[in-house]
């Protein structure tokens, strides 16, 4: 506010500022906030992963080898948007996430994450890393990927197979009359219908005394 009482000259002093917007992706944080920054200045942004995760790269207003630098120096020669990306720590032997093993308390007793992944903690015949892939509970022997029922229709017109399923999984169904000679894929990419899937298809080949079914996780 200026009251003019006589001839006067008002000169505006300008400086350029650019908008900085640092963002953290899932499972981590950044130590800088949205702000205006003077043009030509350098700003340091540090990404910090959550426990059982690690920083992987930046996306946004970065390029070259800078995408992998942490902390990251940003030259404010224009508006900048950067987003920190994080990934889960996994075991070297099976690729099982550390957070999942810790969530189920599978490293108790001094086990390393890699050792814990290879244990069958609930004694249900599936190793812990297999339970992770199947989405089952590694501490509950009743929570396991398995076929729980097989029903043949009257007149041998068809067969129905039941198995326990978990959300966000899909399955392949295989059949064999001689397991030592391998299994034939008879149904693929069957979506989960928790808590149980049901498949009905043609009957077993004529003249077979025994037919074996196997359920398999789809990729």
PDB file of C-alpha atoms in Angstrom:
ATOM      1  CA  UNK A   1       0.000   0.000   0.000  1.00  0.00           C
ATOM      2  CA  UNK A   2       1.437   3.399  -1.007  1.00  0.00           C
ATOM      3  CA  UNK A   3       0.062   6.896  -0.467  1.00  0.00           C
ATOM      4  CA  UNK A   4       1.164   9.276  -3.221  1.00  0.00           C
ATOM      5  CA  UNK A   5       1.771  12.806  -1.853  1.00  0.00           C
ATOM      6  CA  UNK A   6       4.094  14.018  -4.587  1.00  0.00           C
ATOM      7  CA  UNK A   7       5.751  12.811  -7.782  1.00  0.00           C
ATOM      8  CA  UNK A   8       7.216   9.367  -7.186  1.00  0.00           C
ATOM      9  CA  UNK A   9       8.851   6.421  -8.963  1.00  0.00           C
ATOM     10  CA  UNK A  10       8.013   2.868  -7.873  1.00  0.00           C
ATOM     11  CA  UNK A  11      10.392   0.171  -9.115  1.00  0.00           C
ATOM     12  CA  UNK A  12       9.474  -3.521  -8.757  1.00  0.00           C
ATOM     13  CA  UNK A  13      12.326  -5.949  -7.967  1.00  0.00           C
ATOM     14  CA  UNK A  14      11.551  -9.346  -9.507  1.00  0.00           C
ATOM     15  CA  UNK A  15      13.079 -12.772  -8.904  1.00  0.00           C
ATOM     16  CA  UNK A  16      12.208 -16.013 -10.626  1.00  0.00           C
ATOM     17  CA  UNK A  17      11.073 -19.007  -8.613  1.00  0.00           C
ATOM     18  CA  UNK A  18      10.191 -22.496  -9.800  1.00  0.00           C
ATOM     19  CA  UNK A  19       7.773 -24.982  -8.280  1.00  0.00           C
ATOM     20  CA  UNK A  20       9.268 -28.130  -6.724  1.00  0.00           C
ATOM     21  CA  UNK A  21       7.024 -31.131  -6.127  1.00  0.00           C
ATOM     22  CA  UNK A  22       8.775 -34.168  -4.578  1.00  0.00           C
ATOM     23  CA  UNK A  23       6.578 -37.257  -4.125  1.00  0.00           C
ATOM     24  CA  UNK A  24       7.114 -40.664  -2.544  1.00  0.00           C
ATOM     25  CA  UNK A  25       5.734 -43.777  -4.195  1.00  0.00           C
ATOM     26  CA  UNK A  26       4.337 -46.640  -2.159  1.00  0.00           C
ATOM     27  CA  UNK A  27       6.419 -47.983   0.759  1.00  0.00           C
ATOM     28  CA  UNK A  28       8.661 -44.986   1.396  1.00  0.00           C
ATOM     29  CA  UNK A  29       8.927 -41.261   2.009  1.00  0.00           C
ATOM     30  CA  UNK A  30      10.850 -38.138   0.917  1.00  0.00           C
ATOM     31  CA  UNK A  31      12.220 -35.416   3.177  1.00  0.00           C
ATOM     32  CA  UNK A  32      11.261 -32.397   1.025  1.00  0.00           C
ATOM     33  CA  UNK A  33       7.860 -30.795   0.580  1.00  0.00           C
ATOM     34  CA  UNK A  34       6.099 -28.906  -2.195  1.00  0.00           C
ATOM     35  CA  UNK A  35       7.611 -25.411  -2.381  1.00  0.00           C
ATOM     36  CA  UNK A  36       8.720 -22.455  -4.497  1.00  0.00           C
ATOM     37  CA  UNK A  37      12.486 -22.427  -4.984  1.00  0.00           C
ATOM     38  CA  UNK A  38      14.718 -19.663  -6.373  1.00  0.00           C
ATOM     39  CA  UNK A  39      15.815 -20.233  -9.959  1.00  0.00           C
ATOM     40  CA  UNK A  40      19.347 -21.578 -10.281  1.00  0.00           C
ATOM     41  CA  UNK A  41      19.507 -22.960  -6.756  1.00  0.00           C
ATOM     42  CA  UNK A  42      20.215 -26.591  -5.862  1.00  0.00           C
ATOM     43  CA  UNK A  43      17.865 -28.606  -3.690  1.00  0.00           C
ATOM     44  CA  UNK A  44      18.705 -31.898  -1.992  1.00  0.00           C
ATOM     45  CA  UNK A  45      15.921 -34.498  -1.850  1.00  0.00           C
ATOM     46  CA  UNK A  46      16.372 -37.742   0.089  1.00  0.00           C
ATOM     47  CA  UNK A  47      14.198 -40.834  -0.285  1.00  0.00           C
ATOM     48  CA  UNK A  48      13.787 -43.198   2.680  1.00  0.00           C
ATOM     49  CA  UNK A  49      12.291 -46.676   2.196  1.00  0.00           C
ATOM     50  CA  UNK A  50      10.007 -48.325   4.712  1.00  0.00           C
ATOM     51  CA  UNK A  51      11.309 -51.331   6.632  1.00  0.00           C
ATOM     52  CA  UNK A  52      11.835 -54.374   4.363  1.00  0.00           C
ATOM     53  CA  UNK A  53      11.970 -52.143   1.256  1.00  0.00           C
ATOM     54  CA  UNK A  54      14.697 -50.338  -0.695  1.00  0.00           C
ATOM     55  CA  UNK A  55      14.926 -47.321  -2.975  1.00  0.00           C
ATOM     56  CA  UNK A  56      15.141 -48.166  -6.685  1.00  0.00           C
ATOM     57  CA  UNK A  57      14.963 -44.974  -8.735  1.00  0.00           C
ATOM     58  CA  UNK A  58      13.448 -41.555  -9.357  1.00  0.00           C
ATOM     59  CA  UNK A  59      10.927 -40.765 -12.060  1.00  0.00           C
ATOM     60  CA  UNK A  60       9.799 -37.398 -13.357  1.00  0.00           C
ATOM     61  CA  UNK A  61      12.182 -34.474 -13.951  1.00  0.00           C
ATOM     62  CA  UNK A  62      15.369 -36.556 -13.841  1.00  0.00           C
ATOM     63  CA  UNK A  63      17.338 -38.449 -16.469  1.00  0.00           C
ATOM     64  CA  UNK A  64      20.538 -40.366 -17.028  1.00  0.00           C
ATOM     65  CA  UNK A  65      22.331 -41.796 -14.031  1.00  0.00           C
ATOM     66  CA  UNK A  66      20.631 -39.226 -11.795  1.00  0.00           C
ATOM     67  CA  UNK A  67      17.565 -41.477 -11.655  1.00  0.00           C
ATOM     68  CA  UNK A  68      19.491 -43.824  -9.357  1.00  0.00           C
ATOM     69  CA  UNK A  69      21.080 -41.208  -7.060  1.00  0.00           C
ATOM     70  CA  UNK A  70      19.854 -40.960  -3.512  1.00  0.00           C
ATOM     71  CA  UNK A  71      20.081 -38.322  -2.098  1.00  0.00           C
ATOM     72  CA  UNK A  72      19.324 -36.410  -5.293  1.00  0.00           C
ATOM     73  CA  UNK A  73      20.575 -32.900  -6.089  1.00  0.00           C
ATOM     74  CA  UNK A  74      18.132 -30.959  -8.263  1.00  0.00           C
ATOM     75  CA  UNK A  75      19.168 -27.853 -10.177  1.00  0.00           C
ATOM     76  CA  UNK A  76      16.124 -25.598 -10.249  1.00  0.00           C
ATOM     77  CA  UNK A  77      16.299 -24.397 -13.841  1.00  0.00           C
ATOM     78  CA  UNK A  78      12.581 -24.991 -14.297  1.00  0.00           C
ATOM     79  CA  UNK A  79       9.610 -26.548 -12.512  1.00  0.00           C
ATOM     80  CA  UNK A  80      10.517 -29.971 -11.116  1.00  0.00           C
ATOM     81  CA  UNK A  81       8.439 -33.037 -10.284  1.00  0.00           C
ATOM     82  CA  UNK A  82      10.253 -36.082  -8.911  1.00  0.00           C
ATOM     83  CA  UNK A  83       8.825 -39.311  -7.527  1.00  0.00           C
ATOM     84  CA  UNK A  84      10.809 -41.847  -5.499  1.00  0.00           C
ATOM     85  CA  UNK A  85      10.184 -45.499  -6.332  1.00  0.00           C
ATOM     86  CA  UNK A  86      10.664 -48.362  -3.883  1.00  0.00           C
ATOM     87  CA  UNK A  87      10.679 -52.167  -4.109  1.00  0.00           C
ATOM     88  CA  UNK A  88      10.426 -54.970  -1.580  1.00  0.00           C
ATOM     89  CA  UNK A  89      13.532 -56.707  -0.260  1.00  0.00           C
ATOM     90  CA  UNK A  90      13.388 -60.363  -1.283  1.00  0.00           C
ATOM     91  CA  UNK A  91      15.380 -63.484  -0.511  1.00  0.00           C
ATOM     92  CA  UNK A  92      18.145 -64.427  -2.918  1.00  0.00           C
ATOM     93  CA  UNK A  93      17.110 -68.077  -3.085  1.00  0.00           C
ATOM     94  CA  UNK A  94      13.346 -67.930  -3.683  1.00  0.00           C
ATOM     95  CA  UNK A  95      12.439 -64.268  -4.210  1.00  0.00           C
ATOM     96  CA  UNK A  96      10.152 -64.260  -1.168  1.00  0.00           C
ATOM     97  CA  UNK A  97       9.534 -60.740   0.237  1.00  0.00           C
ATOM     98  CA  UNK A  98      11.087 -60.050   3.624  1.00  0.00           C
ATOM     99  CA  UNK A  99       7.978 -58.161   4.752  1.00  0.00           C
ATOM    100  CA  UNK A 100       5.834 -61.272   4.227  1.00  0.00           C
ATOM    101  CA  UNK A 101       8.204 -63.516   6.166  1.00  0.00           C
ATOM    102  CA  UNK A 102       8.333 -60.956   8.991  1.00  0.00           C
ATOM    103  CA  UNK A 103       4.551 -60.488   8.956  1.00  0.00           C
ATOM    104  CA  UNK A 104       4.102 -64.200   9.690  1.00  0.00           C
ATOM    105  CA  UNK A 105       6.941 -64.263  12.242  1.00  0.00           C
ATOM    106  CA  UNK A 106       8.843 -66.874  10.251  1.00  0.00           C
ATOM    107  CA  UNK A 107      12.325 -65.641  11.178  1.00  0.00           C
ATOM    108  CA  UNK A 108      11.950 -66.358  14.883  1.00  0.00           C
ATOM    109  CA  UNK A 109      14.665 -68.456  16.438  1.00  0.00           C
ATOM    110  CA  UNK A 110      17.441 -66.640  14.619  1.00  0.00           C
ATOM    111  CA  UNK A 111      16.581 -67.805  11.104  1.00  0.00           C
ATOM    112  CA  UNK A 112      17.681 -65.656   8.203  1.00  0.00           C
ATOM    113  CA  UNK A 113      15.048 -64.642   5.670  1.00  0.00           C
ATOM    114  CA  UNK A 114      16.489 -67.097   3.142  1.00  0.00           C
ATOM    115  CA  UNK A 115      16.388 -69.945   5.684  1.00  0.00           C
ATOM    116  CA  UNK A 116      12.836 -69.091   6.722  1.00  0.00           C
ATOM    117  CA  UNK A 117      11.635 -69.204   3.115  1.00  0.00           C
ATOM    118  CA  UNK A 118      12.740 -72.843   2.842  1.00  0.00           C
ATOM    119  CA  UNK A 119      10.985 -74.023   6.010  1.00  0.00           C
ATOM    120  CA  UNK A 120       7.614 -75.754   6.203  1.00  0.00           C
ATOM    121  CA  UNK A 121       6.506 -73.948   9.345  1.00  0.00           C
ATOM    122  CA  UNK A 122       3.078 -75.550   9.662  1.00  0.00           C
ATOM    123  CA  UNK A 123       3.995 -79.023   8.391  1.00  0.00           C
ATOM    124  CA  UNK A 124       1.415 -79.074   5.594  1.00  0.00           C
ATOM    125  CA  UNK A 125       3.863 -80.163   2.882  1.00  0.00           C
ATOM    126  CA  UNK A 126       4.282 -76.716   1.339  1.00  0.00           C
ATOM    127  CA  UNK A 127       7.423 -74.674   1.982  1.00  0.00           C
ATOM    128  CA  UNK A 128       6.945 -71.124   3.173  1.00  0.00           C
ATOM    129  CA  UNK A 129       7.949 -69.609  -0.162  1.00  0.00           C
ATOM    130  CA  UNK A 130       5.347 -71.787  -1.870  1.00  0.00           C
ATOM    131  CA  UNK A 131       2.728 -70.627   0.623  1.00  0.00           C
ATOM    132  CA  UNK A 132       3.571 -67.029  -0.292  1.00  0.00           C
ATOM    133  CA  UNK A 133       2.973 -67.707  -3.975  1.00  0.00           C
ATOM    134  CA  UNK A 134      -0.235 -69.606  -3.260  1.00  0.00           C
ATOM    135  CA  UNK A 135      -1.518 -66.903  -0.905  1.00  0.00           C
ATOM    136  CA  UNK A 136      -2.016 -69.383   1.922  1.00  0.00           C
ATOM    137  CA  UNK A 137      -1.176 -69.022   5.618  1.00  0.00           C
ATOM    138  CA  UNK A 138       2.246 -70.542   6.438  1.00  0.00           C
ATOM    139  CA  UNK A 139       1.254 -70.949  10.082  1.00  0.00           C
ATOM    140  CA  UNK A 140      -1.989 -72.848   9.443  1.00  0.00           C
ATOM    141  CA  UNK A 141      -1.709 -76.394   8.115  1.00  0.00           C
ATOM    142  CA  UNK A 142      -5.359 -76.249   7.046  1.00  0.00           C
ATOM    143  CA  UNK A 143      -4.566 -73.335   4.734  1.00  0.00           C
ATOM    144  CA  UNK A 144      -2.904 -75.027   1.766  1.00  0.00           C
ATOM    145  CA  UNK A 145      -3.305 -75.302  -1.994  1.00  0.00           C
ATOM    146  CA  UNK A 146      -4.841 -78.734  -2.493  1.00  0.00           C
ATOM    147  CA  UNK A 147      -7.636 -80.656  -4.183  1.00  0.00           C
ATOM    148  CA  UNK A 148     -10.344 -81.364  -1.636  1.00  0.00           C
ATOM    149  CA  UNK A 149     -12.919 -83.252  -3.674  1.00  0.00           C
ATOM    150  CA  UNK A 150     -13.494 -85.294  -6.838  1.00  0.00           C
ATOM    151  CA  UNK A 151     -16.973 -86.345  -7.900  1.00  0.00           C
ATOM    152  CA  UNK A 152     -17.828 -88.521 -10.916  1.00  0.00           C
ATOM    153  CA  UNK A 153     -21.249 -87.984 -12.442  1.00  0.00           C
ATOM    154  CA  UNK A 154     -23.664 -90.862 -12.932  1.00  0.00           C
ATOM    155  CA  UNK A 155     -23.048 -92.720 -16.143  1.00  0.00           C
ATOM    156  CA  UNK A 156     -19.478 -91.483 -16.263  1.00  0.00           C
ATOM    157  CA  UNK A 157     -20.668 -88.343 -18.090  1.00  0.00           C
ATOM    158  CA  UNK A 158     -18.266 -86.020 -16.354  1.00  0.00           C
ATOM    159  CA  UNK A 159     -16.161 -85.252 -13.306  1.00  0.00           C
ATOM    160  CA  UNK A 160     -16.116 -82.354 -10.882  1.00  0.00           C
ATOM    161  CA  UNK A 161     -12.950 -81.299  -9.066  1.00  0.00           C
ATOM    162  CA  UNK A 162     -12.902 -79.035  -6.004  1.00  0.00           C
ATOM    163  CA  UNK A 163      -9.873 -77.211  -4.593  1.00  0.00           C
ATOM    164  CA  UNK A 164      -9.199 -74.488  -2.066  1.00  0.00           C
ATOM    165  CA  UNK A 165      -8.483 -71.124  -3.690  1.00  0.00           C
ATOM    166  CA  UNK A 166      -7.308 -67.652  -2.721  1.00  0.00           C
ATOM    167  CA  UNK A 167      -8.224 -64.221  -4.052  1.00  0.00           C
ATOM    168  CA  UNK A 168      -6.084 -62.759  -6.882  1.00  0.00           C
ATOM    169  CA  UNK A 169      -4.780 -66.147  -7.987  1.00  0.00           C
ATOM    170  CA  UNK A 170      -5.482 -68.292 -11.035  1.00  0.00           C
ATOM    171  CA  UNK A 171      -4.926 -71.984 -11.594  1.00  0.00           C
ATOM    172  CA  UNK A 172      -4.142 -74.726 -14.088  1.00  0.00           C
ATOM    173  CA  UNK A 173      -5.743 -78.148 -13.728  1.00  0.00           C
ATOM    174  CA  UNK A 174      -3.815 -81.227 -14.860  1.00  0.00           C
ATOM    175  CA  UNK A 175      -4.798 -84.884 -15.176  1.00  0.00           C
ATOM    176  CA  UNK A 176      -2.953 -88.155 -15.621  1.00  0.00           C
ATOM    177  CA  UNK A 177      -3.677 -91.874 -15.735  1.00  0.00           C
ATOM    178  CA  UNK A 178      -0.007 -92.605 -15.113  1.00  0.00           C
ATOM    179  CA  UNK A 179       1.744 -89.884 -13.044  1.00  0.00           C
ATOM    180  CA  UNK A 180       5.199 -91.321 -13.744  1.00  0.00           C
ATOM    181  CA  UNK A 181       4.635 -90.478 -17.397  1.00  0.00           C
ATOM    182  CA  UNK A 182       3.548 -86.921 -16.692  1.00  0.00           C
ATOM    183  CA  UNK A 183       0.369 -84.877 -16.545  1.00  0.00           C
ATOM    184  CA  UNK A 184      -1.803 -83.360 -19.279  1.00  0.00           C
ATOM    185  CA  UNK A 185      -3.078 -79.786 -18.917  1.00  0.00           C
ATOM    186  CA  UNK A 186      -6.870 -79.942 -19.201  1.00  0.00           C
ATOM    187  CA  UNK A 187      -7.858 -76.431 -18.030  1.00  0.00           C
ATOM    188  CA  UNK A 188      -5.786 -73.256 -17.866  1.00  0.00           C
ATOM    189  CA  UNK A 189      -5.925 -69.859 -16.154  1.00  0.00           C
ATOM    190  CA  UNK A 190      -8.982 -70.629 -14.068  1.00  0.00           C
ATOM    191  CA  UNK A 191      -9.752 -67.533 -11.938  1.00  0.00           C
ATOM    192  CA  UNK A 192     -10.067 -67.978  -8.184  1.00  0.00           C
ATOM    193  CA  UNK A 193     -13.518 -68.144  -6.606  1.00  0.00           C
ATOM    194  CA  UNK A 194     -12.554 -68.170  -2.900  1.00  0.00           C
ATOM    195  CA  UNK A 195     -12.751 -70.048  -0.696  1.00  0.00           C
ATOM    196  CA  UNK A 196     -13.199 -72.939  -3.123  1.00  0.00           C
ATOM    197  CA  UNK A 197     -13.010 -73.475  -6.869  1.00  0.00           C
ATOM    198  CA  UNK A 198     -15.096 -76.010  -8.766  1.00  0.00           C
ATOM    199  CA  UNK A 199     -14.365 -77.357 -12.236  1.00  0.00           C
ATOM    200  CA  UNK A 200     -16.523 -79.778 -14.171  1.00  0.00           C
ATOM    201  CA  UNK A 201     -15.307 -81.381 -17.348  1.00  0.00           C
ATOM    202  CA  UNK A 202     -15.344 -84.548 -19.442  1.00  0.00           C
ATOM    203  CA  UNK A 203     -14.976 -87.850 -17.664  1.00  0.00           C
ATOM    204  CA  UNK A 204     -11.698 -89.715 -17.393  1.00  0.00           C
ATOM    205  CA  UNK A 205     -10.559 -91.709 -20.408  1.00  0.00           C
ATOM    206  CA  UNK A 206     -12.412 -94.982 -20.851  1.00  0.00           C
ATOM    207  CA  UNK A 207     -10.754 -98.096 -19.533  1.00  0.00           C
ATOM    208  CA  UNK A 208      -8.684 -96.368 -16.853  1.00  0.00           C
ATOM    209  CA  UNK A 209      -8.796 -97.739 -13.346  1.00  0.00           C
ATOM    210  CA  UNK A 210      -7.295 -94.661 -11.673  1.00  0.00           C
ATOM    211  CA  UNK A 211      -7.101 -91.004 -12.640  1.00  0.00           C
ATOM    212  CA  UNK A 212      -4.940 -88.448 -10.865  1.00  0.00           C
ATOM    213  CA  UNK A 213      -5.533 -84.698 -10.760  1.00  0.00           C
ATOM    214  CA  UNK A 214      -3.095 -81.957  -9.903  1.00  0.00           C
ATOM    215  CA  UNK A 215      -3.768 -78.275  -9.251  1.00  0.00           C
ATOM    216  CA  UNK A 216      -1.088 -75.749 -10.183  1.00  0.00           C
ATOM    217  CA  UNK A 217      -0.716 -71.994  -9.795  1.00  0.00           C
ATOM    218  CA  UNK A 218      -0.842 -70.098 -13.080  1.00  0.00           C
ATOM    219  CA  UNK A 219       2.004 -67.661 -13.741  1.00  0.00           C
TER     220      UNK A 219
END
